[in-house]
Amino acid sequence: MAEAIWSSDTGEAVYRSRDPVRNLRLRVHLQRITSSNYLHCQPAAQLGKDLIDLATFRPHPTASGHRPEEEEEEVVIGWQEKLFSQFEVDLYQNEAACQSPLDHQYRQEILKLEDAGGRKNRRIFTYTDSDRYTNLEEHCQKMTTAASEMPSFLVERMANVRRRRQDRRGTEGGILKSRIVTWEPSEEFIRNNHVINTPLQTMYIMADLGPYGKLGYKKHEHVLCTLKVDSNGVITVKPDFTGSKGPYRIETEGEKQELWKYTVDNVSSLAQPEEEEREQRVFKDLYGRHKEYLNSLVGTDFEMTAPGALRLFVNGEVVSAQGYEYDNLYVHFFVELPTSNALPEWPVLYCEVLSLDFWQRYRVEGYGAVVLPATPGSHTLTVSTWRPLELSPVAELRRFFIGGSLELEDLSYVWIPGTFKGERLSRFGLRTETTGSVTFRLHCLQQSRAFMESSSLRKRMRSVLDRLEGFSQQSSIQNVLEAFRRARRRMQEARESLPQDLVSPSVTSVS
C-alpha cells in the first residue's frame, strides 16, 4: 500500500462540547516506517519530503528481525486515563523513589499490572493533569516556533501561571470574609489576580521512540498530542484529529535516525436516542431548578403598585454642558411630580446651571426644563437654557467681579409654576438671554398592574382568535349588530320618557 500524503498542519484546533469530557475517547496509531538514512539516499527529483511512497521503503517485519508489536501499536485512550511508560514502570518499582502520595498510588497500580500479566501498551503512554511533566511543560513551553526564541517579560510572567481551579474564598467563623485591599501581596497572589485564570485540565499523549530493547529513556520521549479542556467545555487539541488528513510524521534525532508516522482519531461513542432524551430531561429539570432558585432570591414579597397607579423609575446622568460663558460648571436639578387632582400630566425635570469663579463665588448660567420621557427605555435629552438679563453695564460688571446676578425665586417658573391657577400665563416684561444646553441620558422603567392585565388580555384574545380562525369576521359583524340593537333600545326608552307633545313622528327603523 502506498501512502503519498503527510499532514504538515500541526496547529491547534478548538472544539466546544456540552457533553461531559469523560466520554472522550481517542484512538492513537503509531507505526515505524524506516530508518531515515534510506530517505537521504532518495533522488531529489522524487515526490519530495512530504510526498513519499511508503511502500517502497517499508521493511518487512520478518526481514528486519523485530517483532510486529515493536513496529506498530494502536491504543484507545480515555480522558485523563493513565498509561504508564517503561521509564515510570522501572522508576516506581523501586519504593525508595516514591516521594508523594501520587507516586505510591502509581506504584500500587504498576504492581497490580505486573500481577495481571503486564502492560498492554509498549511505546504509547500518557501524562495526566496530576503528573509532574504537565507542570514542567507549562513552564517551558515556547510561544513561537523559532529555534532561537528570546522570551519577553510577558512570556516569562505568563509561564509562571498555572491555570488550575483555585478556591480563593476565605472563611472565618463560617462567615465569608474578603479583603478589599491587600497591602502586602505575595507573588502567587499577584499571579492569581492579574491574569484571567480559567480552570483548565491538560493531558499529553506521548510515545517512546527509543531503539529496540532500549525503551525507558527520557530523551526518546516525544509528544504526539496535547489536549486541554477548560470549565466552559472548550477542548483544545494540538495537533488536530487526523480525520481524512494524512498521518503526522516524527523524525528522530541521533546516530540512528528513524521515521515514524501516527494518527489521532476521535472515536467517542455517539449518544443513543434514549440517552439524548434523558439528557434533555436532565437539562430541563436543571433549568427549572435554576429558575426556582432565582425566584427564591427575588422572594414573594415583591412590591406591586396599587391598582390604577403607575410607578416610574428613572436612572440618569448628566452627559455634558456646552455653550456657556464660563467654565467650572455644576448643575442643580429636581423633578416636579403632577398633582393628584389635576388632569393627567407627566413629571417635569428642572435644572439650574451655575459656574464657580476663582474666589468660590457662583454665577447663574441658565435655567431649563423638560418633560420626562413617556415611554420606557433609554433616552438622550438636550435641554436648552436661558437666564434673566439686566440691561445695564453695572449688572454685567457686578456679575463679572463679584458674581452676583439675577435669579429666579421659584424654579418652576421656567415651565408652569405650581401656584398658577389661571388659564393664561404671561411672562411679558421678563428679559432673558439664551445661554447653553445640557444633555441628559435617562433610563426609564414603568410598572403598573394595567400592563400585566393588558398583556394577559392580549394573550387570551389571541388564543380565542386562533381557535375561531375563519369565524372572526362573523363574530365582528355580530358584535356590531348587538351594539346597534342596544343603542336602539336606549333611544326608544328615552323617547317614551318625553312628553307626548314633544315626540316627533316616529321613524321606521331597520331591525
XYZ file of C-alpha atoms in Angstrom:
511
model
C 0.000 0.000 0.000
C 1.418 3.351 -0.963
C 0.846 6.368 1.313
C 1.556 9.547 -0.603
C 0.477 12.488 1.617
C 1.685 13.628 5.025
C -0.204 16.129 7.178
C 2.061 19.090 7.873
C -0.538 21.221 9.685
C 0.252 20.674 13.377
C -1.535 23.736 14.710
C -4.171 23.798 17.408
C -7.844 23.037 16.822
C -10.562 24.258 19.179
C -13.871 22.469 19.777
C -16.800 23.214 22.068
C -18.847 20.409 23.593
C -21.730 20.219 26.052
C -21.118 16.542 26.739
C -19.036 15.517 29.767
C -15.381 15.343 28.830
C -15.117 11.928 30.484
C -16.878 10.499 27.395
C -13.949 11.486 25.162
C -12.161 8.550 23.518
C -9.113 8.779 21.222
C -7.568 6.101 19.047
C -3.825 6.590 18.560
C -1.991 4.548 15.934
C 1.823 4.618 15.821
C 3.953 2.896 13.174
C 7.640 2.809 12.430
C 8.346 3.411 8.750
C 12.088 3.057 8.290
C 15.442 4.439 9.170
C 15.670 7.940 7.788
C 19.104 7.152 6.361
C 17.232 5.472 3.490
C 15.379 8.709 2.851
C 18.618 10.626 2.447
C 19.535 8.336 -0.405
C 16.407 9.212 -2.337
C 16.926 11.284 -5.505
C 15.763 14.913 -5.190
C 13.554 14.559 -8.283
C 11.141 12.265 -6.463
C 7.923 13.295 -4.734
C 9.654 15.445 -2.114
C 9.949 15.468 1.637
C 6.210 15.473 2.306
C 5.246 13.224 -0.641
C 6.882 9.811 -0.489
C 5.970 6.273 -1.420
C 5.909 4.418 1.860
C 5.528 1.006 0.220
C 8.992 1.382 -1.316
C 10.785 1.926 1.985
C 8.739 -0.132 4.447
C 10.880 -3.111 5.500
C 9.188 -6.426 6.012
C 8.864 -7.262 9.740
C 10.468 -10.662 9.418
C 13.345 -9.254 7.390
C 14.168 -6.602 10.000
C 14.300 -9.144 12.805
C 11.873 -7.228 15.037
C 8.551 -8.321 16.403
C 5.402 -6.789 14.851
C 4.325 -5.175 18.175
C 7.609 -3.227 18.153
C 6.934 -1.896 14.651
C 3.312 -0.839 15.140
C 1.000 -0.073 18.047
C -2.587 1.122 18.454
C -4.411 2.036 21.683
C -7.718 3.656 22.621
C -7.295 6.256 25.381
C -9.936 7.926 27.544
C -9.780 11.382 29.060
C -7.193 11.517 31.886
C -6.559 7.793 31.512
C -3.122 6.908 32.820
C -0.922 4.658 30.635
C 2.485 4.089 32.174
C 5.712 4.377 30.231
C 8.623 1.992 30.570
C 10.525 4.706 32.435
C 7.718 5.017 35.019
C 7.489 1.240 35.408
C 11.200 0.987 36.136
C 11.086 4.026 38.429
C 8.088 3.167 40.628
C 9.110 -0.456 41.114
C 11.735 0.994 43.434
C 9.844 2.013 46.575
C 12.598 4.429 47.601
C 11.835 6.559 44.531
C 8.233 7.154 45.671
C 8.047 10.506 47.454
C 4.479 11.767 47.091
C 1.112 10.032 47.665
C 0.645 10.015 43.894
C 3.930 8.135 43.475
C 2.796 5.457 45.922
C -0.530 5.196 44.112
C 1.263 4.686 40.796
C 3.476 2.047 42.407
C 0.442 0.066 43.567
C -1.174 0.289 40.119
C 2.025 -0.888 38.399
C 2.352 -3.836 40.768
C -1.234 -4.831 40.004
C -0.499 -4.630 36.279
C 2.546 -6.843 36.684
C 0.487 -9.417 38.583
C -2.162 -9.322 35.827
C 0.339 -10.052 33.073
C 1.979 -6.700 32.406
C 1.080 -3.600 30.444
C -0.828 -3.759 27.177
C 0.958 -0.688 25.806
C 4.623 -0.529 24.892
C 5.534 2.758 23.250
C 2.368 4.870 23.645
C 1.716 6.276 27.140
C 0.128 9.353 28.755
C 0.830 12.138 31.207
C -2.286 13.289 33.039
C -3.094 16.589 34.686
C -1.641 15.406 38.009
C 1.785 14.418 36.681
C 4.904 16.489 37.168
C 5.528 16.520 33.434
C 2.418 18.682 32.928
C 3.720 21.308 35.336
C 7.181 21.411 33.764
C 5.791 21.536 30.236
C 3.605 24.548 31.066
C 6.643 26.397 32.409
C 8.905 25.589 29.494
C 6.559 25.888 26.539
C 7.551 28.231 23.729
C 5.366 30.979 22.351
C 6.763 30.825 18.802
C 8.293 28.189 16.532
C 11.659 29.959 16.302
C 14.611 27.860 17.470
C 16.364 30.906 18.980
C 13.341 32.373 20.710
C 14.104 35.036 23.325
C 11.235 35.097 25.827
C 9.846 38.538 26.565
C 8.893 39.805 30.006
C 5.241 38.934 29.386
C 6.144 35.404 28.266
C 8.219 34.847 31.385
C 5.413 36.087 33.625
C 2.763 34.043 31.832
C 4.931 30.916 32.036
C 4.587 31.037 35.823
C 0.794 30.969 35.706
C -0.864 27.578 36.082
C -4.477 27.766 35.107
C -5.943 25.480 37.712
C -9.143 25.534 39.719
C -8.414 27.526 42.859
C -10.521 28.153 45.922
C -9.978 31.793 46.849
C -12.849 32.012 49.329
C -11.631 32.737 52.829
C -13.885 31.829 55.717
C -13.557 32.907 59.297
C -16.061 31.560 61.790
C -18.267 30.255 58.985
C -18.696 33.773 57.559
C -17.322 34.662 54.149
C -14.518 37.165 54.576
C -12.930 39.199 51.790
C -10.331 41.923 51.952
C -10.792 44.894 49.672
C -7.152 45.998 49.907
C -4.145 43.674 50.251
C -1.260 45.811 51.468
C 1.486 43.181 51.082
C 0.564 40.946 48.120
C 2.649 37.865 47.535
C 3.985 36.734 44.169
C 1.367 33.977 43.983
C -1.380 36.456 44.857
C -0.261 38.761 42.036
C -0.174 35.902 39.537
C -3.626 34.676 40.514
C -5.321 38.088 40.486
C -3.752 39.786 37.467
C -4.402 37.040 34.930
C -7.711 35.628 33.694
C -7.468 32.315 35.483
C -9.823 29.926 33.720
C -9.825 26.438 35.283
C -8.013 24.137 32.862
C -7.044 20.476 32.681
C -4.256 19.160 30.482
C -3.349 15.739 29.125
C -0.399 14.625 26.987
C -0.318 11.559 24.742
C 3.310 10.500 24.436
C 5.429 7.963 22.574
C 8.727 6.302 23.466
C 10.622 6.151 20.156
C 13.803 4.651 21.528
C 15.721 1.844 19.782
C 14.518 -1.728 20.161
C 15.365 -3.145 23.543
C 16.277 0.285 24.945
C 12.910 1.722 25.934
C 12.547 3.810 29.083
C 14.881 6.756 28.411
C 13.561 10.300 28.797
C 15.458 11.566 25.772
C 13.412 9.327 23.487
C 10.015 10.625 24.647
C 8.011 12.626 22.090
C 4.671 14.403 22.401
C 2.097 13.018 19.981
C -0.927 15.088 21.046
C -1.806 17.714 23.673
C -5.363 18.097 24.946
C -6.628 20.952 27.118
C -10.169 21.292 28.440
C -11.482 24.287 30.404
C -14.540 24.633 32.603
C -16.608 26.103 29.745
C -16.439 22.921 27.657
C -13.775 24.234 25.243
C -11.458 21.463 24.027
C -8.104 22.412 22.504
C -6.300 19.695 20.521
C -2.747 20.038 19.169
C -2.338 18.732 16.553
C -5.889 18.341 15.305
C -7.610 14.989 14.924
C -6.340 13.247 11.824
C -9.707 12.519 10.201
C -9.411 12.491 6.434
C -5.995 14.150 6.538
C -2.816 12.199 6.197
C -0.837 10.910 9.195
C 1.639 13.062 11.101
C 5.341 12.289 10.928
C 8.138 12.253 13.514
C 11.782 12.056 12.560
C 14.022 11.155 15.476
C 17.475 12.595 16.018
C 20.716 10.922 16.959
C 23.044 8.424 15.349
C 20.271 6.135 14.185
C 17.575 8.355 12.833
C 14.181 6.801 12.268
C 10.918 7.894 10.685
C 7.564 7.309 12.390
C 4.003 8.092 11.451
C 0.969 8.346 13.718
C -2.717 9.212 13.624
C -5.060 10.559 16.321
C -8.773 9.934 15.752
C -11.822 10.796 17.822
C -13.685 7.529 18.463
C -16.077 8.752 21.151
C -19.309 6.800 21.016
C -22.400 8.633 19.801
C -25.269 9.081 22.215
C -28.266 6.819 21.702
C -31.706 8.436 21.167
C -32.893 7.385 24.614
C -29.733 8.864 26.140
C -30.283 12.159 24.335
C -33.895 12.220 25.528
C -32.771 11.535 29.091
C -30.172 14.284 28.790
C -32.808 16.737 27.613
C -34.959 15.865 30.617
C -31.998 16.410 32.921
C -31.264 19.809 31.369
C -34.931 20.764 31.612
C -35.001 19.807 35.262
C -31.749 21.698 35.856
C -33.046 24.858 34.211
C -36.292 24.551 36.173
C -34.408 24.291 39.456
C -32.256 27.263 38.487
C -35.395 29.284 37.750
C -36.795 28.354 41.145
C -33.508 29.403 42.724
C -33.665 32.811 41.039
C -37.271 33.214 42.141
C -36.233 32.425 45.697
C -33.649 35.213 45.548
C -36.333 37.702 44.472
C -38.754 36.437 47.112
C -42.515 36.513 47.325
C -42.742 39.985 48.867
C -42.148 41.723 45.527
C -43.807 45.114 45.846
C -46.603 45.691 43.370
C -48.185 49.004 42.522
C -51.644 49.880 43.717
C -54.492 49.270 41.252
C -54.857 52.196 38.881
C -51.413 53.618 39.737
C -48.295 53.956 37.595
C -44.807 53.777 39.061
C -41.968 55.422 37.141
C -38.287 54.615 37.769
C -35.722 56.998 36.270
C -31.970 56.389 36.443
C -29.951 59.031 34.639
C -26.795 61.081 34.374
C -25.630 64.471 33.160
C -23.644 63.803 29.999
C -22.364 67.252 29.025
C -22.974 71.009 29.135
C -21.888 73.361 26.376
C -22.274 76.898 25.086
C -21.896 78.697 28.428
C -19.929 81.834 29.138
C -17.791 80.454 31.967
C -16.269 77.117 32.916
C -16.309 75.187 36.227
C -19.981 74.332 35.812
C -22.222 72.336 38.087
C -25.922 71.518 37.843
C -28.803 71.655 40.312
C -31.895 69.715 39.301
C -35.142 68.441 40.725
C -38.259 66.655 39.444
C -41.756 68.037 39.900
C -44.476 65.410 40.164
C -48.007 66.097 38.901
C -50.698 66.776 41.472
C -53.260 64.036 42.101
C -56.304 66.259 41.433
C -55.032 67.614 38.126
C -55.531 66.315 34.617
C -53.191 63.510 33.509
C -49.739 65.078 33.421
C -46.153 63.840 33.415
C -43.193 64.661 35.678
C -41.007 67.607 34.669
C -37.237 67.774 35.139
C -35.945 71.255 36.108
C -32.261 72.141 36.003
C -30.198 75.135 37.057
C -26.669 75.563 35.666
C -24.174 77.579 37.722
C -20.482 78.401 37.410
C -17.887 78.854 40.144
C -15.151 81.503 39.892
C -11.671 81.641 41.414
C -12.976 83.173 44.670
C -15.558 80.391 45.127
C -18.449 82.647 44.119
C -21.162 81.312 41.861
C -22.976 82.768 38.871
C -26.256 81.619 37.368
C -25.623 80.436 33.804
C -29.097 79.268 32.856
C -32.398 77.611 33.683
C -34.123 74.842 31.767
C -36.906 72.281 31.974
C -38.010 69.214 30.048
C -40.799 66.668 30.398
C -39.538 63.183 31.272
C -39.948 60.577 28.505
C -43.368 58.935 28.465
C -42.036 55.652 27.053
C -39.753 53.176 28.832
C -36.205 52.668 27.616
C -33.048 54.724 27.181
C -33.390 58.355 26.119
C -30.924 61.179 25.459
C -32.408 64.649 26.059
C -30.847 68.042 25.336
C -32.283 70.906 27.421
C -31.790 74.476 26.199
C -31.360 77.020 28.990
C -31.802 80.753 29.490
C -31.131 83.265 32.271
C -32.675 86.596 33.327
C -30.940 89.669 31.908
C -30.469 93.217 33.192
C -29.879 95.854 30.521
C -27.227 97.846 32.383
C -23.404 97.818 32.359
C -23.415 97.816 36.169
C -25.186 94.467 36.273
C -22.649 92.851 33.933
C -19.721 94.325 35.909
C -21.249 93.032 39.137
C -21.668 89.618 37.554
C -18.047 89.548 36.389
C -16.343 90.906 39.510
C -18.434 89.838 42.495
C -20.506 87.055 40.987
C -23.976 88.438 41.644
C -26.715 88.040 39.013
C -30.462 87.851 38.746
C -32.002 84.618 39.992
C -35.456 83.056 39.971
C -37.112 82.667 43.347
C -39.256 79.797 42.051
C -37.557 77.447 39.583
C -40.910 76.116 38.453
C -41.391 79.470 36.716
C -39.216 78.015 33.939
C -42.143 75.730 32.983
C -45.537 76.321 34.604
C -45.435 77.459 38.244
C -47.084 75.125 40.695
C -49.018 78.048 42.189
C -50.511 79.123 38.857
C -54.292 78.620 38.753
C -55.355 80.729 35.797
C -55.926 79.962 32.164
C -53.196 82.113 30.602
C -49.615 82.531 31.832
C -47.905 85.755 30.769
C -44.175 86.431 31.056
C -44.424 89.855 29.474
C -41.687 92.181 30.687
C -39.206 89.451 31.653
C -35.956 89.998 29.763
C -33.950 86.805 29.146
C -30.836 85.687 27.319
C -30.349 82.311 25.666
C -27.288 80.557 27.077
C -26.107 76.968 26.514
C -27.600 73.470 26.693
C -27.344 70.468 28.999
C -27.521 66.848 27.763
C -29.087 64.162 29.987
C -29.105 60.413 29.470
C -32.117 58.821 31.168
C -33.115 55.164 31.571
C -36.843 54.862 32.304
C -38.817 51.925 33.653
C -42.585 51.816 34.196
C -44.520 49.487 36.483
C -48.286 49.075 36.630
C -50.851 46.352 37.127
C -52.540 47.508 33.942
C -49.555 46.266 31.930
C -49.996 42.752 33.306
C -53.746 42.810 32.752
C -53.452 44.100 29.194
C -50.732 41.532 28.436
C -52.872 38.669 29.722
C -55.905 40.069 27.867
C -53.955 40.177 24.615
C -52.875 36.596 25.141
C -56.454 35.489 25.800
C -57.770 37.373 22.768
C -55.007 35.910 20.637
C -55.860 32.390 21.742
C -59.581 32.973 21.107
C -58.914 34.271 17.616
C -56.646 31.326 16.910
C -59.411 28.942 17.895
C -62.079 30.792 15.944
C -59.892 31.250 12.843
C -62.356 31.840 9.982
C -65.218 32.812 12.297
C -63.536 36.035 13.461
C -65.188 38.214 10.797
C -68.622 36.740 11.546
C -68.039 37.450 15.252
C -67.224 41.101 14.476
C -70.474 41.520 12.498
C -72.498 40.030 15.330
C -70.871 42.407 17.798
C -71.753 45.419 15.631
C -75.407 44.310 15.271
C -75.693 43.709 19.009
C -74.350 47.176 19.751
C -76.850 48.661 17.278
C -79.741 46.868 18.990
C -78.678 48.144 22.425
C -78.470 51.695 21.115
C -81.912 51.399 19.515
C -83.439 50.182 22.800
C -81.922 53.071 24.726
C -83.224 55.546 22.144
C -86.764 54.127 22.426
C -86.661 54.284 26.233
C -85.574 57.907 26.039
C -88.417 58.760 23.632
C -91.005 57.145 25.905
C -89.881 59.231 28.837
C -90.520 62.543 26.958
C -93.939 64.348 26.983
C -96.227 63.322 24.100
C -96.384 66.828 22.614
C -92.614 66.847 22.166
C -92.439 63.481 20.468
C -91.920 63.757 16.709
C -93.444 61.274 14.261
C -91.659 58.006 14.604
C -89.081 56.990 12.088
C -89.200 53.495 10.755
C -86.035 51.708 11.827
C -84.343 48.799 10.278
C -84.120 45.795 12.573
